[in-house]
Amino acid sequence: MKTKLFLFLICIFSGLFSQAQQVPLQWQEVAPGIWKATVGQPDKLNPLVAAGASPRTEALQKLGVRAFPLAQADCKAELRDGKVYLRFPLQEKEQLYGLGLQFKTVNRRGQVLNLHMDHYGGVDNGRSHAPVPFYVSSNGYGVLINSARYITVYAGTAVRVDSEHPPKVYDRNTSSEWSSQPYSDAVEILVPTTGTEVYVFAGKNSMEVVQRYNLLNGGGVLPPKWGLGFTHRMPTLSTAAQVRAEAASFEEHGFPLDFIGLEPGWQTKAYPCTFEWDKSRFPDPAGLAKELKGKGVRLNLWLNPYLSPASSLYEKAKPLSGTHTVWNGLVPDLTLAPAQELYKNLFKAQHLDIGISGYKIDEVDGYDKWIWPDVATFPSGTTAEQMRQVFGVLMQRATADWFKEKGVRTYGLVRASNAGASSLPYVIYNDYYDHHDFITALCNSSFIGVLWTPEVRASKTAEEWLRRMQSACFSPMAMLNAWADGTKPWSFPEVEAQVKEVALLRMQLLPYLYNTFSQYYMEGKPPVRAMNLVEGFSYQDKAEKTALDGTNNPYQVALKKDVKDQFMLGDYLLVAPMFAGQTDRKVILPAGKWYDFYTGEFVGDGGIITATPGLNKIPVYVKDGGIIPMIPPVLHTPAPGEQLALEIRHYGEAESSANLYDDDGESFSYQQGKYMQYQLTAKKDKNGKWNGKVAVDNKQGLKSGYKEIKWRFM
Amino acid sequence: MKTKLFLFLICIFSGLFSQAQQVPLQWQEVAPGIWKATVGQPDKLNPLVAAGASPRTEALQKLGVRAFPLAQADCKAELRDGKVYLRFPLQEKEQLYGLGLQFKTVNRRGQVLNLHMDHYGGVDNGRSHAPVPFYVSSNGYGVLINSARYITVYAGTAVRVDSEHPPKVYDRNTSSEWSSQPYSDAVEILVPTTGTEVYVFAGKNSMEVVQRYNLLNGGGVLPPKWGLGFTHRMPTLSTAAQVRAEAASFEEHGFPLDFIGLEPGWQTKAYPCTFEWDKSRFPDPAGLAKELKGKGVRLNLWLNPYLSPASSLYEKAKPLSGTHTVWNGLVPDLTLAPAQELYKNLFKAQHLDIGISGYKIDEVDGYDKWIWPDVATFPSGTTAEQMRQVFGVLMQRATADWFKEKGVRTYGLVRASNAGASSLPYVIYNDYYDHHDFITALCNSSFIGVLWTPEVRASKTAEEWLRRMQSACFSPMAMLNAWADGTKPWSFPEVEAQVKEVALLRMQLLPYLYNTFSQYYMEGKPPVRAMNLVEGFSYQDKAEKTALDGTNNPYQVALKKDVKDQFMLGDYLLVAPMFAGQTDRKVILPAGKWYDFYTGEFVGDGGIITATPGLNKIPVYVKDGGIIPMIPPVLHTPAPGEQLALEIRHYGEAESSANLYDDDGESFSYQQGKYMQYQLTAKKDKNGKWNGKVAVDNKQGLKSGYKEIKWRFM
């Protein structure tokens, strides 16, 4: 009894101790259809501050005014135990998307995610290269928690005793209706700090919500044209001579190549790095860069940001770095201007000024035991946790700013990103290597303002090699990463022709791809789009009952189905990758008529079809009225001023018109309006004969990149 | 530039904002060889408070005085960002053990663990059924962080820039010495709350450290004798008739049985539960319990603590429960005396008073999406996080107290435990089912004051079935759990005889087992002991270099070897389980001579031997001078007062003596000294002939449980 009394007293104490404090959420409209509320005392550093983008106000205005999308009374905030607690309502049929770059699932409802910057570990638990605290609802709204902390999101799992919409109670002994996951009417969120900003986004549909999110964050990135070509990464420890030889053999094989990546070996030291050229392997980096650029090939440099004691910067960097090392390298406090300056001067002199096109920023996501620990401190006072969440964004932003100052666009690779990064010119990659899951990640990237590449490294079979290449060529970065395996596109001779065919098809589609990215910048529409963002797409993912298995499924968890193996690339192309071992696959068509991209033949009007493309092709379908502008199969993206023949394909029966964006492809002048828009219009004349019209809006009087414009009605 | 200045300002702010505060660690010796320091403002509720054990002061005194085992100047504490930061030194060759019930590895050095109550998810990341924040060093000391928070431990991974023992720096480009994990000279710990207690334990070796830890926590549990017999769990929805039949068929098969577990179906409702008997399946539970007890078989009841709305207690329990449900059941706030009382009255009337012997407390560990979320609150003010960490301990303690009030010992199963629980009469189990990993868990349980059972449920083959049974019979609870599969010990006829043989051997070893558990209570020595706790055991686990694999091993992580597939049971028995598919295995012998348990023949003098026991036997070895008291192969543990023949085996060449503990086997009178100790001494006479002596220390004049005591010199 004594102990009980003791416990009782404890509780009184701790009761007083962790006194809860309800906080009213005061929503301020910061842009049409976007509201912000501040809870408690937010940290000074948050993902949006780290990304530092300015909203695309004009584009946001264009999207128009909308009402606050949620019942405000059901949005609650509380301060307790030094943390912020948030709750948002959930409707019965509602689905949730986003919440980080996950690899296994698309639909988040029913998941618990601890949004923690990390490599992807094989489970959708929130640990991810892009733990973006933003979710999109199928009901047309989105919520962003703008905090650089390890946020836990209960995406429709938590059930309150006092819920106004309680789930039915079943007896597991007797009812087959019993479920291990009863219905929950709320998203609940734990932000482990003294305060946070919260944003709510409205939209007429999920896509418009994502558009507002991306436009608030500066609009999506518009890469340089060359960034959308094919890229190949050299094996580690390659020499300048080997780089020249690699470029030459791509040319010989008639294989496209726009930039080559140098992996560890170009620096005097790696893990940790010096960022300075190893002259034994690269005696004349400037010369090499110049020579290759003359051949239409640029250089990208691998690095991780951890500074070697052998670096000339080491002593200067020490007071500007964290208390802990990563692989014996200093971790620069990139929230400090002097730390950025230090790196900038070195990087400019060593890389930018000799024509390096960009970076591959590795290991900024971290495996817990290799990256700085959460006990580390940084001279700015930024906590290790905050730094972990946004370090990748800070590196992206810093390097991007340096290129911008030079007036040239960059397009690189990064292993870590977060909220606010839509406009940053980086594509996420990782070590993980499951082809199916790579496509799921493509889908998920579209909800959270990041880009992802399903890079190809190696394969067990020629079939797998080809299937992976086909997917890569329909992604934001068509990359072969040979750093460890030294593979080449033609490493499997039996499929060399087909690999080349799809790589060249990627080059032919450059006008369409570039226009698609211009929509990312102008309208906030992601280039790759999960089906759940596509109008007319409706697929009820029903959960399937499962059998009891004492060890593997003791709670009879129902099986959920996601649509995660197909996606839209831009407005018109539906891409349905094939995986090794498959001879056919199901494809779910959004409402309306669809046509085979290669033949133009009608494949279906909504519903589910079965694709049997054979080994040579990746299934690609075009929406009725789809307009696809294409150039010849070039080996390098056109240089500024270069003119190429343009074939404009029109698919299906619907009359339609589309824009085709163009600009110089490498400078930032498009941000001052120096770009042109072709209006492509396909109409039938009174005899039912198809007619194509091309009008140009070219106030700036830019030189057209196209000649011999021809229509082709499929 | 503007943005940079902005960032710079931010940093100044946040710098001031998260002002760090160094805190001196003031160590107070709370018992000989145990020191305590308090940092900041600790939470009122912590694991030791939840467990509520009182130290075994006398036994601690016996262990003697020792000096503080660490350089105090190298033990540091800091308060920052509302959290506690701790650091303890690490020597070069030092190894670390403990830190929760992990399943894959034994050696913690080089791991990062977030000690978070959870089911085991297949990775040793700290999420575990027993996330005990206690580590033991091979250098003979231990550290306990007495906090019920999600503690992160960097067990020799974090490397500080200002370290006095910095690791060597290698260039990965050129040096084969480069390692993805540089040497770290410290354990660093993050406790995410305003303060914590820290304990340091000294010891002449790792075992003595563990002894002090267990004695501080009340000494290890001494189960009732019947708890060490064989136990079988019924399939769900079984009826009283089926329970009777099951007990009868064990008798017919000549198979030992001491208690039967009832799985879901005995209550009127389950998931959530009512804790009240379903009279349709169990018309007369009291009668059944009485009848079975008459046959030497007791009843154990499955439950999870979540209260069904159908329960008569529901309305009373509501104000005493958390804000969130688990599977629609209320979560009682067991830190509140009234909540405990509510459950106690029901459980006493429904279970204890009719002779139920104990419980299987399920689902108190939690899968994140099923257990209460971290946003939940409890009426006592205990946070959801704290409740998650200790709820299993609170349930163990509450139920144990009720049995203690009745004066009868209990021995049950639980899915969640934590620090301080050494004396609680529960064995941990889970849904996971890897035979190898189950043995690793047995090893790890010995460092952290918990018990674990490698229960048998089902098997693909007769061989696997037998191998698992052999392991189970040398564990703290010999259990067949047929809840889902309805298996019986004889489910694989081809190995029925061998399964029976090992189960009966377990019964024969009861005196030895019971004496071994008495050491747990008296001296704090765990019954199952990882080899790293055994004197004379020395095995340098060298890390093996690995090859680069671009996808599966990009950082060439070295391969560490643990000794995790063999263990000591008590002072003399070395158990080396065989796994399905094995025909032989390596066994590492501690220093000294070792003998085959079955034949008594010499097997080796230290070093590594190869065991080829055949299918029928599990390799068991006895230390030179080992004394093993055994009874005949009974089907039920002896009742109080029952006398059985005793065979005392002596192994090897060394003269030796050992204690044999005995008491009534079911009451708590042993805690008032009502027990007897036999001194068993084996000596050679001058002719080299072996002589066995048995002396008895029996101040209390208890009736001996043994007759016809015989020595057998193997």
mmCIF file with all atom_site columns, N, CA, C and O in Angstrom, chain A residues 595-601 626 647-653 690 712-714:
data_model
loop_
_atom_site.group_PDB
_atom_site.id
_atom_site.type_symbol
_atom_site.label_atom_id
_atom_site.label_alt_id
_atom_site.label_comp_id
_atom_site.label_asym_id
_atom_site.label_entity_id
_atom_site.label_seq_id
_atom_site.pdbx_PDB_ins_code
_atom_site.Cartn_x
_atom_site.Cartn_y
_atom_site.Cartn_z
_atom_site.occupancy
_atom_site.B_iso_or_equiv
_atom_site.pdbx_formal_charge
_atom_site.auth_seq_id
_atom_site.auth_comp_id
_atom_site.auth_asym_id
_atom_site.auth_atom_id
_atom_site.pdbx_PDB_model_num
ATOM 1  N N  . TYR A 1 595 ? -3.901  5.883  -75.882 1.00 0.00 ? 595 TYR A N  1
ATOM 2  C CA . TYR A 1 595 ? -3.299  5.359  -77.114 1.00 0.00 ? 595 TYR A CA 1
ATOM 3  C C  . TYR A 1 595 ? -1.861  4.927  -76.871 1.00 0.00 ? 595 TYR A C  1
ATOM 4  O O  . TYR A 1 595 ? -1.164  5.497  -76.030 1.00 0.00 ? 595 TYR A O  1
ATOM 5  N N  . ASP A 1 596 ? -1.457  3.924  -77.618 1.00 0.00 ? 596 ASP A N  1
ATOM 6  C CA . ASP A 1 596 ? -0.096  3.437  -77.518 1.00 0.00 ? 596 ASP A CA 1
ATOM 7  C C  . ASP A 1 596 ? 0.876   4.507  -78.022 1.00 0.00 ? 596 ASP A C  1
ATOM 8  O O  . ASP A 1 596 ? 0.698   5.033  -79.118 1.00 0.00 ? 596 ASP A O  1
ATOM 9  N N  . PHE A 1 597 ? 1.892   4.818  -77.253 1.00 0.00 ? 597 PHE A N  1
ATOM 10 C CA . PHE A 1 597 ? 2.816   5.882  -77.646 1.00 0.00 ? 597 PHE A CA 1
ATOM 11 C C  . PHE A 1 597 ? 3.548   5.545  -78.940 1.00 0.00 ? 597 PHE A C  1
ATOM 12 O O  . PHE A 1 597 ? 3.733   6.401  -79.804 1.00 0.00 ? 597 PHE A O  1
ATOM 13 N N  . TYR A 1 598 ? 3.910   4.280  -79.104 1.00 0.00 ? 598 TYR A N  1
ATOM 14 C CA . TYR A 1 598 ? 4.756   3.904  -80.247 1.00 0.00 ? 598 TYR A CA 1
ATOM 15 C C  . TYR A 1 598 ? 3.955   3.791  -81.538 1.00 0.00 ? 598 TYR A C  1
ATOM 16 O O  . TYR A 1 598 ? 4.414   4.199  -82.604 1.00 0.00 ? 598 TYR A O  1
ATOM 17 N N  . THR A 1 599 ? 2.759   3.233  -81.436 1.00 0.00 ? 599 THR A N  1
ATOM 18 C CA . THR A 1 599 ? 1.971   2.950  -82.646 1.00 0.00 ? 599 THR A CA 1
ATOM 19 C C  . THR A 1 599 ? 0.788   3.883  -82.820 1.00 0.00 ? 599 THR A C  1
ATOM 20 O O  . THR A 1 599 ? 0.219   3.980  -83.905 1.00 0.00 ? 599 THR A O  1
ATOM 21 N N  . GLY A 1 600 ? 0.395   4.551  -81.738 1.00 0.00 ? 600 GLY A N  1
ATOM 22 C CA . GLY A 1 600 ? -0.765  5.429  -81.822 1.00 0.00 ? 600 GLY A CA 1
ATOM 23 C C  . GLY A 1 600 ? -2.084  4.688  -81.730 1.00 0.00 ? 600 GLY A C  1
ATOM 24 O O  . GLY A 1 600 ? -3.151  5.298  -81.743 1.00 0.00 ? 600 GLY A O  1
ATOM 25 N N  . GLU A 1 601 ? -2.028  3.365  -81.598 1.00 0.00 ? 601 GLU A N  1
ATOM 26 C CA . GLU A 1 601 ? -3.308  2.661  -81.611 1.00 0.00 ? 601 GLU A CA 1
ATOM 27 C C  . GLU A 1 601 ? -4.038  2.772  -80.272 1.00 0.00 ? 601 GLU A C  1
ATOM 28 O O  . GLU A 1 601 ? -3.408  2.909  -79.217 1.00 0.00 ? 601 GLU A O  1
ATOM 29 N N  . GLY A 1 626 ? -3.323  14.045 -76.802 1.00 0.00 ? 626 GLY A N  1
ATOM 30 C CA . GLY A 1 626 ? -1.956  14.306 -76.364 1.00 0.00 ? 626 GLY A CA 1
ATOM 31 C C  . GLY A 1 626 ? -1.093  14.876 -77.481 1.00 0.00 ? 626 GLY A C  1
ATOM 32 O O  . GLY A 1 626 ? -1.177  14.411 -78.627 1.00 0.00 ? 626 GLY A O  1
ATOM 33 N N  . GLU A 1 647 ? 9.358   17.237 -84.675 1.00 0.00 ? 647 GLU A N  1
ATOM 34 C CA . GLU A 1 647 ? 8.169   16.486 -85.048 1.00 0.00 ? 647 GLU A CA 1
ATOM 35 C C  . GLU A 1 647 ? 7.168   16.599 -83.910 1.00 0.00 ? 647 GLU A C  1
ATOM 36 O O  . GLU A 1 647 ? 7.502   16.295 -82.767 1.00 0.00 ? 647 GLU A O  1
ATOM 37 N N  . ILE A 1 648 ? 5.982   17.081 -84.235 1.00 0.00 ? 648 ILE A N  1
ATOM 38 C CA . ILE A 1 648 ? 4.950   17.208 -83.206 1.00 0.00 ? 648 ILE A CA 1
ATOM 39 C C  . ILE A 1 648 ? 3.927   16.099 -83.411 1.00 0.00 ? 648 ILE A C  1
ATOM 40 O O  . ILE A 1 648 ? 3.234   16.079 -84.431 1.00 0.00 ? 648 ILE A O  1
ATOM 41 N N  . ARG A 1 649 ? 3.856   15.179 -82.476 1.00 0.00 ? 649 ARG A N  1
ATOM 42 C CA . ARG A 1 649 ? 2.899   14.089 -82.609 1.00 0.00 ? 649 ARG A CA 1
ATOM 43 C C  . ARG A 1 649 ? 1.590   14.448 -81.910 1.00 0.00 ? 649 ARG A C  1
ATOM 44 O O  . ARG A 1 649 ? 1.597   15.024 -80.826 1.00 0.00 ? 649 ARG A O  1
ATOM 45 N N  . HIS A 1 650 ? 0.505   14.121 -82.578 1.00 0.00 ? 650 HIS A N  1
ATOM 46 C CA . HIS A 1 650 ? -0.809  14.254 -81.951 1.00 0.00 ? 650 HIS A CA 1
ATOM 47 C C  . HIS A 1 650 ? -1.450  12.873 -81.885 1.00 0.00 ? 650 HIS A C  1
ATOM 48 O O  . HIS A 1 650 ? -1.408  12.111 -82.842 1.00 0.00 ? 650 HIS A O  1
ATOM 49 N N  . TYR A 1 651 ? -2.013  12.542 -80.724 1.00 0.00 ? 651 TYR A N  1
ATOM 50 C CA . TYR A 1 651 ? -2.597  11.222 -80.508 1.00 0.00 ? 651 TYR A CA 1
ATOM 51 C C  . TYR A 1 651 ? -4.109  11.312 -80.302 1.00 0.00 ? 651 TYR A C  1
ATOM 52 O O  . TYR A 1 651 ? -4.596  12.257 -79.671 1.00 0.00 ? 651 TYR A O  1
ATOM 53 N N  . GLY A 1 652 ? -4.828  10.380 -80.860 1.00 0.00 ? 652 GLY A N  1
ATOM 54 C CA . GLY A 1 652 ? -6.227  10.211 -80.535 1.00 0.00 ? 652 GLY A CA 1
ATOM 55 C C  . GLY A 1 652 ? -7.175  11.048 -81.373 1.00 0.00 ? 652 GLY A C  1
ATOM 56 O O  . GLY A 1 652 ? -6.819  11.563 -82.435 1.00 0.00 ? 652 GLY A O  1
ATOM 57 N N  . GLU A 1 653 ? -8.367  11.228 -80.830 1.00 0.00 ? 653 GLU A N  1
ATOM 58 C CA . GLU A 1 653 ? -9.468  11.825 -81.585 1.00 0.00 ? 653 GLU A CA 1
ATOM 59 C C  . GLU A 1 653 ? -9.794  13.240 -81.153 1.00 0.00 ? 653 GLU A C  1
ATOM 60 O O  . GLU A 1 653 ? -10.478 13.974 -81.851 1.00 0.00 ? 653 GLU A O  1
ATOM 61 N N  . TRP A 1 690 ? -6.981  16.192 -90.265 1.00 0.00 ? 690 TRP A N  1
ATOM 62 C CA . TRP A 1 690 ? -6.278  16.840 -89.163 1.00 0.00 ? 690 TRP A CA 1
ATOM 63 C C  . TRP A 1 690 ? -5.408  17.975 -89.666 1.00 0.00 ? 690 TRP A C  1
ATOM 64 O O  . TRP A 1 690 ? -4.768  17.892 -90.699 1.00 0.00 ? 690 TRP A O  1
ATOM 65 N N  . ARG A 1 712 ? 2.681   15.154 -86.898 1.00 0.00 ? 712 ARG A N  1
ATOM 66 C CA . ARG A 1 712 ? 2.410   13.760 -87.240 1.00 0.00 ? 712 ARG A CA 1
ATOM 67 C C  . ARG A 1 712 ? 1.199   13.303 -86.432 1.00 0.00 ? 712 ARG A C  1
ATOM 68 O O  . ARG A 1 712 ? 1.214   13.343 -85.200 1.00 0.00 ? 712 ARG A O  1
ATOM 69 N N  . PHE A 1 713 ? 0.146   12.960 -87.150 1.00 0.00 ? 713 PHE A N  1
ATOM 70 C CA . PHE A 1 713 ? -1.084  12.558 -86.454 1.00 0.00 ? 713 PHE A CA 1
ATOM 71 C C  . PHE A 1 713 ? -1.125  11.050 -86.351 1.00 0.00 ? 713 PHE A C  1
ATOM 72 O O  . PHE A 1 713 ? -1.202  10.352 -87.349 1.00 0.00 ? 713 PHE A O  1
ATOM 73 N N  . MET A 1 714 ? -1.005  10.564 -85.157 1.00 0.00 ? 714 MET A N  1
ATOM 74 C CA . MET A 1 714 ? -0.856  9.105  -84.929 1.00 0.00 ? 714 MET A CA 1
ATOM 75 C C  . MET A 1 714 ? -2.208  8.399  -85.031 1.00 0.00 ? 714 MET A C  1
ATOM 76 O O  . MET A 1 714 ? -3.171  8.793  -84.398 1.00 0.00 ? 714 MET A O  1
#
